[in-house]
Amino acid sequence: MQASQRRQVQPEPAPDRDWWRGAVIYQIYPRSYQDSNGDGVGDLKGIIARLPYIASLGVDAIWISPFFKSPMKDFGYDVSDYCDVDPMFGTLADFDALVAEAHRLGLRVMIDEVISHTADIHPWFQESRSSRNNPKADWYVWADARPDGTPPNNWLSIFGGSAWQWDTRRQQYYLHNFLAEQPDLNFHNSEVQDALLDVTRFWLERGVDGFRLDTINFYFHSEGLEDNPPLPPEERNDQTAPAVNPYNYQDHIYDKSRPENLGFLERFRTLLDEYPVAAAVGEVGDSQRGLEVVAAYTAGDHRVQMCYAFDFLAPEKISAGKVRSVLEAFGRVASDGWSCWAFSNHDVMRHASRWAASEPDRLAYLKVVSALLMSLRGSVCLYQGEELGLPEAELAFEDLQDPYGIRFWPEFKGRDGCRTPMAWDDARPNAGFSTAKPWLPVAREHLPLAVSRQQGDPNSLLEHYRRFLAFRAGHPALVKGDIEFLAVEGDAIAFARSEGNERIVCAFNLGAKPATLALGDGKKGQETGGHGLHGTLEDGKITFHGYGAWFGRLD
């Protein structure tokens, strides 16, 4: 055989280290996604069974909320063993099988890493609290009482009351930014950082593609333990805590978002860079400085790849003006940073209730705002059931599981309403989630919106998400391109996304009434189809029906 006739062996393509930039990430709350063993709680095998559905949406990755060993005081966000699976969710072998199947289907796997605090039954804390001179004595944040026995400063817990809990063994207070059963780790101790990086490596070696870093701006506190100053009443708009929580009364300059965190994030990124595609997205809970923190944490290529703040997760309804102001504000403070945008997640009321309940055409509104989200510059997080338009579930007090909701009921009903089981099949018991009584009730109002009802219906929200995600994936400018806002007024918003030789104008009418958007006399262009939304360009004007959108090229 002549050399020219030999089959040329093509080298494997290099892994795309930049896959996260513009990725669409689907968040799974494992307790509520799919129960495979009939105990009323979702699990890893249940997720595996539903991975083909997730892949059919056209997303790039999944983010799985915590499944580690835990006493479940905060439903997995209180970890007692970072390197094992809680038996209610399965085993490490189940997790390995999940990663393998996700990769086979072309999905990246990101997992929640909850490292600002542990459970109080974690062996590290048990040793730390045993004495003031044991090897882990300063692995957590300990402080003496004031002379009158009160806590060392005025710091408050997001879950209510003081952020300090008295420990009778050490005769000291320990810090907990969340539940008293969630003591905060002391990141000023390099041994703590080393141990947490070892945990990160453990999961990278098991094949995960990245991490969602819970409460990333809570890692460090001020070693001086200074009192936080008060906030004026007009500035008490913390998006991470309900308005009834006095946590909003303080400017949290000493208990979170500390500059010392940057050094740890650089260590963290150095570890990620040892692996071909590892990436991280951080959760930034800071209403006063959220976008600035996101910019700092994602600057350059030596910290985390992306973060999200709560700008679009707050109760305030989205508007054309707000979208533009948030995106432009981020552009001003982050010349090279990258954000991840979301409208819903496991901690906030679903946006189908926050925003769409007052709209005359709920379905059309949810279609246009989802298209807007998936057209913004940045990566995107979609929360399970968002693609179905699930509203916040109405629960009775006796059904609540969330300690946050129980603490502030009835003015704040907690997070259970967005965590109820996924609605798969309205004709099956418990909507196909479980054969047993679920840990939270299946919402009756979710049954007409089940996957079985929407699958295959081209007018449904589910098929809209599939259609629009395919449209987005076919246009590099919508994935990784720059953004330039165009001058418009009212409920309409327009911007151009550009990448290489591609430039797409994206225009949206967020209102129920028809609208006209003037782009300039004589402007002509070509509509880009395939997204299923409607608008027309004629004589330099885009004309929309209510909740319309137009995508295309301008001449």
JSON list of C-alpha atoms in Angstrom, two decimals, residues 56-246:
[
{"chain": "A", "resi": 56, "resn": "SER", "atom": "CA", "xyz": [-32.67, 17.00, 24.53]},
{"chain": "A", "resi": 57, "resn": "LEU", "atom": "CA", "xyz": [-33.02, 20.58, 25.78]},
{"chain": "A", "resi": 58, "resn": "GLY", "atom": "CA", "xyz": [-29.72, 21.52, 24.16]},
{"chain": "A", "resi": 59, "resn": "VAL", "atom": "CA", "xyz": [-27.93, 22.74, 27.29]},
{"chain": "A", "resi": 60, "resn": "ASP", "atom": "CA", "xyz": [-24.17, 22.44, 27.70]},
{"chain": "A", "resi": 61, "resn": "ALA", "atom": "CA", "xyz": [-23.81, 21.35, 31.31]},
{"chain": "A", "resi": 62, "resn": "ILE", "atom": "CA", "xyz": [-25.61, 20.35, 34.47]},
{"chain": "A", "resi": 63, "resn": "TRP", "atom": "CA", "xyz": [-25.04, 21.74, 37.94]},
{"chain": "A", "resi": 64, "resn": "ILE", "atom": "CA", "xyz": [-26.08, 19.34, 40.70]},
{"chain": "A", "resi": 65, "resn": "SER", "atom": "CA", "xyz": [-26.90, 20.86, 44.08]},
{"chain": "A", "resi": 66, "resn": "PRO", "atom": "CA", "xyz": [-25.26, 19.11, 47.07]},
{"chain": "A", "resi": 67, "resn": "PHE", "atom": "CA", "xyz": [-25.51, 15.33, 47.37]},
{"chain": "A", "resi": 68, "resn": "PHE", "atom": "CA", "xyz": [-22.71, 14.88, 49.96]},
{"chain": "A", "resi": 69, "resn": "LYS", "atom": "CA", "xyz": [-23.13, 13.28, 53.37]},
{"chain": "A", "resi": 70, "resn": "SER", "atom": "CA", "xyz": [-25.07, 15.67, 55.55]},
{"chain": "A", "resi": 71, "resn": "PRO", "atom": "CA", "xyz": [-27.39, 15.84, 58.56]},
{"chain": "A", "resi": 72, "resn": "MET", "atom": "CA", "xyz": [-29.69, 17.80, 56.20]},
{"chain": "A", "resi": 73, "resn": "LYS", "atom": "CA", "xyz": [-30.36, 20.69, 58.56]},
{"chain": "A", "resi": 74, "resn": "ASP", "atom": "CA", "xyz": [-30.03, 22.88, 55.44]},
{"chain": "A", "resi": 75, "resn": "PHE", "atom": "CA", "xyz": [-30.71, 20.07, 52.98]},
{"chain": "A", "resi": 76, "resn": "GLY", "atom": "CA", "xyz": [-27.17, 19.31, 51.93]},
{"chain": "A", "resi": 77, "resn": "TYR", "atom": "CA", "xyz": [-25.65, 22.77, 52.30]},
{"chain": "A", "resi": 78, "resn": "ASP", "atom": "CA", "xyz": [-24.36, 21.52, 55.66]},
{"chain": "A", "resi": 79, "resn": "VAL", "atom": "CA", "xyz": [-21.72, 18.96, 54.67]},
{"chain": "A", "resi": 80, "resn": "SER", "atom": "CA", "xyz": [-20.41, 16.34, 57.09]},
{"chain": "A", "resi": 81, "resn": "ASP", "atom": "CA", "xyz": [-18.20, 14.49, 54.56]},
{"chain": "A", "resi": 82, "resn": "TYR", "atom": "CA", "xyz": [-16.99, 16.29, 51.44]},
{"chain": "A", "resi": 83, "resn": "CYS", "atom": "CA", "xyz": [-15.78, 13.12, 49.74]},
{"chain": "A", "resi": 84, "resn": "ASP", "atom": "CA", "xyz": [-18.78, 10.82, 49.92]},
{"chain": "A", "resi": 85, "resn": "VAL", "atom": "CA", "xyz": [-22.38, 10.65, 48.76]},
{"chain": "A", "resi": 86, "resn": "ASP", "atom": "CA", "xyz": [-25.18, 10.74, 51.30]},
{"chain": "A", "resi": 87, "resn": "PRO", "atom": "CA", "xyz": [-26.94, 7.33, 51.26]},
{"chain": "A", "resi": 88, "resn": "MET", "atom": "CA", "xyz": [-30.28, 8.99, 50.47]},
{"chain": "A", "resi": 89, "resn": "PHE", "atom": "CA", "xyz": [-28.80, 10.00, 47.10]},
{"chain": "A", "resi": 90, "resn": "GLY", "atom": "CA", "xyz": [-26.86, 6.81, 46.38]},
{"chain": "A", "resi": 91, "resn": "THR", "atom": "CA", "xyz": [-23.17, 5.94, 46.27]},
{"chain": "A", "resi": 92, "resn": "LEU", "atom": "CA", "xyz": [-19.92, 7.11, 44.76]},
{"chain": "A", "resi": 93, "resn": "ALA", "atom": "CA", "xyz": [-20.38, 4.39, 42.13]},
{"chain": "A", "resi": 94, "resn": "ASP", "atom": "CA", "xyz": [-23.72, 5.98, 41.22]},
{"chain": "A", "resi": 95, "resn": "PHE", "atom": "CA", "xyz": [-22.00, 9.34, 40.87]},
{"chain": "A", "resi": 96, "resn": "ASP", "atom": "CA", "xyz": [-19.32, 7.85, 38.63]},
{"chain": "A", "resi": 97, "resn": "ALA", "atom": "CA", "xyz": [-22.04, 6.32, 36.47]},
{"chain": "A", "resi": 98, "resn": "LEU", "atom": "CA", "xyz": [-23.79, 9.69, 36.28]},
{"chain": "A", "resi": 99, "resn": "VAL", "atom": "CA", "xyz": [-20.61, 11.42, 35.08]},
{"chain": "A", "resi": 100, "resn": "ALA", "atom": "CA", "xyz": [-19.99, 8.73, 32.49]},
{"chain": "A", "resi": 101, "resn": "GLU", "atom": "CA", "xyz": [-23.54, 8.91, 31.11]},
{"chain": "A", "resi": 102, "resn": "ALA", "atom": "CA", "xyz": [-23.58, 12.70, 31.07]},
{"chain": "A", "resi": 103, "resn": "HIS", "atom": "CA", "xyz": [-20.32, 12.77, 29.15]},
{"chain": "A", "resi": 104, "resn": "ARG", "atom": "CA", "xyz": [-21.66, 10.18, 26.71]},
{"chain": "A", "resi": 105, "resn": "LEU", "atom": "CA", "xyz": [-24.59, 12.50, 26.04]},
{"chain": "A", "resi": 106, "resn": "GLY", "atom": "CA", "xyz": [-22.31, 15.52, 25.58]},
{"chain": "A", "resi": 107, "resn": "LEU", "atom": "CA", "xyz": [-23.10, 17.18, 28.92]},
{"chain": "A", "resi": 108, "resn": "ARG", "atom": "CA", "xyz": [-20.49, 18.66, 31.25]},
{"chain": "A", "resi": 109, "resn": "VAL", "atom": "CA", "xyz": [-20.97, 18.00, 34.97]},
{"chain": "A", "resi": 110, "resn": "MET", "atom": "CA", "xyz": [-20.61, 20.71, 37.60]},
{"chain": "A", "resi": 111, "resn": "ILE", "atom": "CA", "xyz": [-21.22, 20.06, 41.29]},
{"chain": "A", "resi": 112, "resn": "ASP", "atom": "CA", "xyz": [-21.93, 22.33, 44.24]},
{"chain": "A", "resi": 113, "resn": "GLU", "atom": "CA", "xyz": [-18.91, 22.95, 46.44]},
{"chain": "A", "resi": 114, "resn": "VAL", "atom": "CA", "xyz": [-19.99, 24.26, 49.85]},
{"chain": "A", "resi": 115, "resn": "ILE", "atom": "CA", "xyz": [-16.70, 25.24, 51.47]},
{"chain": "A", "resi": 116, "resn": "SER", "atom": "CA", "xyz": [-17.42, 28.41, 53.41]},
{"chain": "A", "resi": 117, "resn": "HIS", "atom": "CA", "xyz": [-18.81, 26.28, 56.24]},
{"chain": "A", "resi": 118, "resn": "THR", "atom": "CA", "xyz": [-19.42, 22.67, 57.26]},
{"chain": "A", "resi": 119, "resn": "ALA", "atom": "CA", "xyz": [-22.01, 20.84, 59.31]},
{"chain": "A", "resi": 120, "resn": "ASP", "atom": "CA", "xyz": [-21.42, 20.96, 63.05]},
{"chain": "A", "resi": 121, "resn": "ILE", "atom": "CA", "xyz": [-21.07, 17.16, 63.05]},
{"chain": "A", "resi": 122, "resn": "HIS", "atom": "CA", "xyz": [-18.18, 17.28, 60.57]},
{"chain": "A", "resi": 123, "resn": "PRO", "atom": "CA", "xyz": [-15.10, 15.62, 62.14]},
{"chain": "A", "resi": 124, "resn": "TRP", "atom": "CA", "xyz": [-13.10, 18.81, 61.61]},
{"chain": "A", "resi": 125, "resn": "PHE", "atom": "CA", "xyz": [-15.50, 20.79, 63.77]},
{"chain": "A", "resi": 126, "resn": "GLN", "atom": "CA", "xyz": [-15.81, 18.07, 66.36]},
{"chain": "A", "resi": 127, "resn": "GLU", "atom": "CA", "xyz": [-12.05, 18.17, 66.84]},
{"chain": "A", "resi": 128, "resn": "SER", "atom": "CA", "xyz": [-11.89, 21.97, 66.70]},
{"chain": "A", "resi": 129, "resn": "ARG", "atom": "CA", "xyz": [-14.47, 22.41, 69.46]},
{"chain": "A", "resi": 130, "resn": "SER", "atom": "CA", "xyz": [-12.89, 19.80, 71.72]},
{"chain": "A", "resi": 131, "resn": "SER", "atom": "CA", "xyz": [-10.27, 22.21, 73.13]},
{"chain": "A", "resi": 132, "resn": "ARG", "atom": "CA", "xyz": [-8.41, 25.44, 72.45]},
{"chain": "A", "resi": 133, "resn": "ASN", "atom": "CA", "xyz": [-5.11, 23.71, 71.68]},
{"chain": "A", "resi": 134, "resn": "ASN", "atom": "CA", "xyz": [-5.92, 20.74, 69.44]},
{"chain": "A", "resi": 135, "resn": "PRO", "atom": "CA", "xyz": [-4.46, 20.53, 65.89]},
{"chain": "A", "resi": 136, "resn": "LYS", "atom": "CA", "xyz": [-7.65, 21.95, 64.36]},
{"chain": "A", "resi": 137, "resn": "ALA", "atom": "CA", "xyz": [-8.35, 24.47, 67.11]},
{"chain": "A", "resi": 138, "resn": "ASP", "atom": "CA", "xyz": [-8.32, 27.40, 64.69]},
{"chain": "A", "resi": 139, "resn": "TRP", "atom": "CA", "xyz": [-9.83, 25.67, 61.64]},
{"chain": "A", "resi": 140, "resn": "TYR", "atom": "CA", "xyz": [-13.06, 27.53, 62.47]},
{"chain": "A", "resi": 141, "resn": "VAL", "atom": "CA", "xyz": [-13.70, 31.13, 63.55]},
{"chain": "A", "resi": 142, "resn": "TRP", "atom": "CA", "xyz": [-13.60, 31.26, 67.35]},
{"chain": "A", "resi": 143, "resn": "ALA", "atom": "CA", "xyz": [-13.71, 34.37, 69.55]},
{"chain": "A", "resi": 144, "resn": "ASP", "atom": "CA", "xyz": [-14.00, 35.18, 73.24]},
{"chain": "A", "resi": 145, "resn": "ALA", "atom": "CA", "xyz": [-17.10, 36.81, 74.65]},
{"chain": "A", "resi": 146, "resn": "ARG", "atom": "CA", "xyz": [-17.16, 40.47, 75.49]},
{"chain": "A", "resi": 147, "resn": "PRO", "atom": "CA", "xyz": [-16.69, 41.22, 79.20]},
{"chain": "A", "resi": 148, "resn": "ASP", "atom": "CA", "xyz": [-20.47, 41.11, 79.68]},
{"chain": "A", "resi": 149, "resn": "GLY", "atom": "CA", "xyz": [-20.75, 37.69, 78.01]},
{"chain": "A", "resi": 150, "resn": "THR", "atom": "CA", "xyz": [-22.32, 38.94, 74.79]},
{"chain": "A", "resi": 151, "resn": "PRO", "atom": "CA", "xyz": [-21.03, 38.00, 71.30]},
{"chain": "A", "resi": 152, "resn": "PRO", "atom": "CA", "xyz": [-17.75, 39.56, 70.14]},
{"chain": "A", "resi": 153, "resn": "ASN", "atom": "CA", "xyz": [-19.43, 41.91, 67.64]},
{"chain": "A", "resi": 154, "resn": "ASN", "atom": "CA", "xyz": [-22.71, 42.79, 65.95]},
{"chain": "A", "resi": 155, "resn": "TRP", "atom": "CA", "xyz": [-22.51, 40.43, 62.97]},
{"chain": "A", "resi": 156, "resn": "LEU", "atom": "CA", "xyz": [-25.82, 38.84, 62.02]},
{"chain": "A", "resi": 157, "resn": "SER", "atom": "CA", "xyz": [-26.76, 35.51, 60.49]},
{"chain": "A", "resi": 158, "resn": "ILE", "atom": "CA", "xyz": [-28.70, 35.42, 57.23]},
{"chain": "A", "resi": 159, "resn": "PHE", "atom": "CA", "xyz": [-30.96, 32.88, 58.92]},
{"chain": "A", "resi": 160, "resn": "GLY", "atom": "CA", "xyz": [-31.80, 35.31, 61.73]},
{"chain": "A", "resi": 161, "resn": "GLY", "atom": "CA", "xyz": [-30.23, 36.49, 64.99]},
{"chain": "A", "resi": 162, "resn": "SER", "atom": "CA", "xyz": [-26.57, 36.74, 65.91]},
{"chain": "A", "resi": 163, "resn": "ALA", "atom": "CA", "xyz": [-23.95, 35.13, 63.69]},
{"chain": "A", "resi": 164, "resn": "TRP", "atom": "CA", "xyz": [-22.25, 33.86, 66.86]},
{"chain": "A", "resi": 165, "resn": "GLN", "atom": "CA", "xyz": [-23.07, 30.70, 68.82]},
{"chain": "A", "resi": 166, "resn": "TRP", "atom": "CA", "xyz": [-21.78, 29.99, 72.32]},
{"chain": "A", "resi": 167, "resn": "ASP", "atom": "CA", "xyz": [-19.92, 26.70, 72.72]},
{"chain": "A", "resi": 168, "resn": "THR", "atom": "CA", "xyz": [-19.79, 25.30, 76.26]},
{"chain": "A", "resi": 169, "resn": "ARG", "atom": "CA", "xyz": [-16.72, 23.12, 75.62]},
{"chain": "A", "resi": 170, "resn": "ARG", "atom": "CA", "xyz": [-14.37, 25.89, 74.55]},
{"chain": "A", "resi": 171, "resn": "GLN", "atom": "CA", "xyz": [-16.17, 28.64, 76.44]},
{"chain": "A", "resi": 172, "resn": "GLN", "atom": "CA", "xyz": [-16.04, 30.69, 73.26]},
{"chain": "A", "resi": 173, "resn": "TYR", "atom": "CA", "xyz": [-18.30, 31.80, 70.44]},
{"chain": "A", "resi": 174, "resn": "TYR", "atom": "CA", "xyz": [-18.01, 30.39, 66.92]},
{"chain": "A", "resi": 175, "resn": "LEU", "atom": "CA", "xyz": [-19.09, 32.18, 63.74]},
{"chain": "A", "resi": 176, "resn": "HIS", "atom": "CA", "xyz": [-21.97, 30.95, 61.59]},
{"chain": "A", "resi": 177, "resn": "ASN", "atom": "CA", "xyz": [-23.21, 33.14, 58.75]},
{"chain": "A", "resi": 178, "resn": "PHE", "atom": "CA", "xyz": [-26.09, 30.73, 58.23]},
{"chain": "A", "resi": 179, "resn": "LEU", "atom": "CA", "xyz": [-27.56, 28.17, 60.67]},
{"chain": "A", "resi": 180, "resn": "ALA", "atom": "CA", "xyz": [-25.89, 27.63, 64.04]},
{"chain": "A", "resi": 181, "resn": "GLU", "atom": "CA", "xyz": [-25.36, 24.06, 62.78]},
{"chain": "A", "resi": 182, "resn": "GLN", "atom": "CA", "xyz": [-23.20, 25.48, 59.95]},
{"chain": "A", "resi": 183, "resn": "PRO", "atom": "CA", "xyz": [-19.99, 26.78, 61.56]},
{"chain": "A", "resi": 184, "resn": "ASP", "atom": "CA", "xyz": [-17.77, 28.89, 59.30]},
{"chain": "A", "resi": 185, "resn": "LEU", "atom": "CA", "xyz": [-14.33, 27.65, 58.36]},
{"chain": "A", "resi": 186, "resn": "ASN", "atom": "CA", "xyz": [-11.34, 29.90, 59.01]},
{"chain": "A", "resi": 187, "resn": "PHE", "atom": "CA", "xyz": [-9.79, 30.62, 55.62]},
{"chain": "A", "resi": 188, "resn": "HIS", "atom": "CA", "xyz": [-7.02, 32.64, 57.27]},
{"chain": "A", "resi": 189, "resn": "ASN", "atom": "CA", "xyz": [-5.55, 29.24, 58.18]},
{"chain": "A", "resi": 190, "resn": "SER", "atom": "CA", "xyz": [-3.56, 27.89, 55.22]},
{"chain": "A", "resi": 191, "resn": "GLU", "atom": "CA", "xyz": [-4.17, 24.30, 56.39]},
{"chain": "A", "resi": 192, "resn": "VAL", "atom": "CA", "xyz": [-7.89, 24.85, 55.90]},
{"chain": "A", "resi": 193, "resn": "GLN", "atom": "CA", "xyz": [-7.28, 26.08, 52.36]},
{"chain": "A", "resi": 194, "resn": "ASP", "atom": "CA", "xyz": [-5.08, 23.07, 51.66]},
{"chain": "A", "resi": 195, "resn": "ALA", "atom": "CA", "xyz": [-7.72, 20.64, 52.91]},
{"chain": "A", "resi": 196, "resn": "LEU", "atom": "CA", "xyz": [-10.42, 22.24, 50.77]},
{"chain": "A", "resi": 197, "resn": "LEU", "atom": "CA", "xyz": [-8.21, 22.17, 47.68]},
{"chain": "A", "resi": 198, "resn": "ASP", "atom": "CA", "xyz": [-7.67, 18.46, 48.35]},
{"chain": "A", "resi": 199, "resn": "VAL", "atom": "CA", "xyz": [-11.45, 18.03, 48.35]},
{"chain": "A", "resi": 200, "resn": "THR", "atom": "CA", "xyz": [-11.62, 19.86, 45.02]},
{"chain": "A", "resi": 201, "resn": "ARG", "atom": "CA", "xyz": [-8.96, 17.59, 43.56]},
{"chain": "A", "resi": 202, "resn": "PHE", "atom": "CA", "xyz": [-10.86, 14.51, 44.77]},
{"chain": "A", "resi": 203, "resn": "TRP", "atom": "CA", "xyz": [-13.85, 15.40, 42.59]},
{"chain": "A", "resi": 204, "resn": "LEU", "atom": "CA", "xyz": [-11.77, 16.54, 39.63]},
{"chain": "A", "resi": 205, "resn": "GLU", "atom": "CA", "xyz": [-10.09, 13.15, 39.66]},
{"chain": "A", "resi": 206, "resn": "ARG", "atom": "CA", "xyz": [-13.56, 11.57, 39.49]},
{"chain": "A", "resi": 207, "resn": "GLY", "atom": "CA", "xyz": [-14.19, 13.41, 36.24]},
{"chain": "A", "resi": 208, "resn": "VAL", "atom": "CA", "xyz": [-16.25, 16.47, 37.14]},
{"chain": "A", "resi": 209, "resn": "ASP", "atom": "CA", "xyz": [-15.92, 19.38, 34.76]},
{"chain": "A", "resi": 210, "resn": "GLY", "atom": "CA", "xyz": [-16.38, 22.14, 37.28]},
{"chain": "A", "resi": 211, "resn": "PHE", "atom": "CA", "xyz": [-17.96, 23.56, 40.38]},
{"chain": "A", "resi": 212, "resn": "ARG", "atom": "CA", "xyz": [-20.63, 25.96, 41.49]},
{"chain": "A", "resi": 213, "resn": "LEU", "atom": "CA", "xyz": [-19.04, 27.65, 44.50]},
{"chain": "A", "resi": 214, "resn": "ASP", "atom": "CA", "xyz": [-21.67, 28.31, 47.15]},
{"chain": "A", "resi": 215, "resn": "THR", "atom": "CA", "xyz": [-21.43, 31.68, 48.93]},
{"chain": "A", "resi": 216, "resn": "ILE", "atom": "CA", "xyz": [-18.06, 32.40, 47.35]},
{"chain": "A", "resi": 217, "resn": "ASN", "atom": "CA", "xyz": [-17.77, 35.85, 48.93]},
{"chain": "A", "resi": 218, "resn": "PHE", "atom": "CA", "xyz": [-18.28, 34.51, 52.47]},
{"chain": "A", "resi": 219, "resn": "TYR", "atom": "CA", "xyz": [-14.97, 32.63, 52.67]},
{"chain": "A", "resi": 220, "resn": "PHE", "atom": "CA", "xyz": [-13.04, 35.29, 54.58]},
{"chain": "A", "resi": 221, "resn": "HIS", "atom": "CA", "xyz": [-13.92, 37.53, 57.50]},
{"chain": "A", "resi": 222, "resn": "SER", "atom": "CA", "xyz": [-11.99, 40.46, 58.94]},
{"chain": "A", "resi": 223, "resn": "GLU", "atom": "CA", "xyz": [-9.57, 39.18, 61.56]},
{"chain": "A", "resi": 224, "resn": "GLY", "atom": "CA", "xyz": [-10.17, 42.38, 63.53]},
{"chain": "A", "resi": 225, "resn": "LEU", "atom": "CA", "xyz": [-13.83, 41.37, 64.07]},
{"chain": "A", "resi": 226, "resn": "GLU", "atom": "CA", "xyz": [-14.96, 44.99, 63.74]},
{"chain": "A", "resi": 227, "resn": "ASP", "atom": "CA", "xyz": [-18.66, 45.84, 64.04]},
{"chain": "A", "resi": 228, "resn": "ASN", "atom": "CA", "xyz": [-20.45, 46.26, 60.71]},
{"chain": "A", "resi": 229, "resn": "PRO", "atom": "CA", "xyz": [-21.78, 49.80, 60.24]},
{"chain": "A", "resi": 230, "resn": "PRO", "atom": "CA", "xyz": [-25.53, 50.36, 59.83]},
{"chain": "A", "resi": 231, "resn": "LEU", "atom": "CA", "xyz": [-27.19, 50.95, 56.49]},
{"chain": "A", "resi": 232, "resn": "PRO", "atom": "CA", "xyz": [-29.61, 53.84, 56.01]},
{"chain": "A", "resi": 233, "resn": "PRO", "atom": "CA", "xyz": [-33.20, 52.58, 55.65]},
{"chain": "A", "resi": 234, "resn": "GLU", "atom": "CA", "xyz": [-33.36, 53.57, 51.98]},
{"chain": "A", "resi": 235, "resn": "GLU", "atom": "CA", "xyz": [-30.42, 51.25, 51.21]},
{"chain": "A", "resi": 236, "resn": "ARG", "atom": "CA", "xyz": [-31.80, 48.16, 52.96]},
{"chain": "A", "resi": 237, "resn": "ASN", "atom": "CA", "xyz": [-32.42, 46.19, 49.80]},
{"chain": "A", "resi": 238, "resn": "ASP", "atom": "CA", "xyz": [-30.32, 43.07, 50.33]},
{"chain": "A", "resi": 239, "resn": "GLN", "atom": "CA", "xyz": [-31.35, 40.59, 47.64]},
{"chain": "A", "resi": 240, "resn": "THR", "atom": "CA", "xyz": [-29.98, 37.60, 49.56]},
{"chain": "A", "resi": 241, "resn": "ALA", "atom": "CA", "xyz": [-32.27, 37.97, 52.58]},
{"chain": "A", "resi": 242, "resn": "PRO", "atom": "CA", "xyz": [-36.01, 38.72, 52.96]},
{"chain": "A", "resi": 243, "resn": "ALA", "atom": "CA", "xyz": [-37.02, 42.24, 53.85]},
{"chain": "A", "resi": 244, "resn": "VAL", "atom": "CA", "xyz": [-38.24, 41.09, 57.28]},
{"chain": "A", "resi": 245, "resn": "ASN", "atom": "CA", "xyz": [-34.70, 40.00, 58.20]},
{"chain": "A", "resi": 246, "resn": "PRO", "atom": "CA", "xyz": [-32.62, 42.56, 60.18]}
]
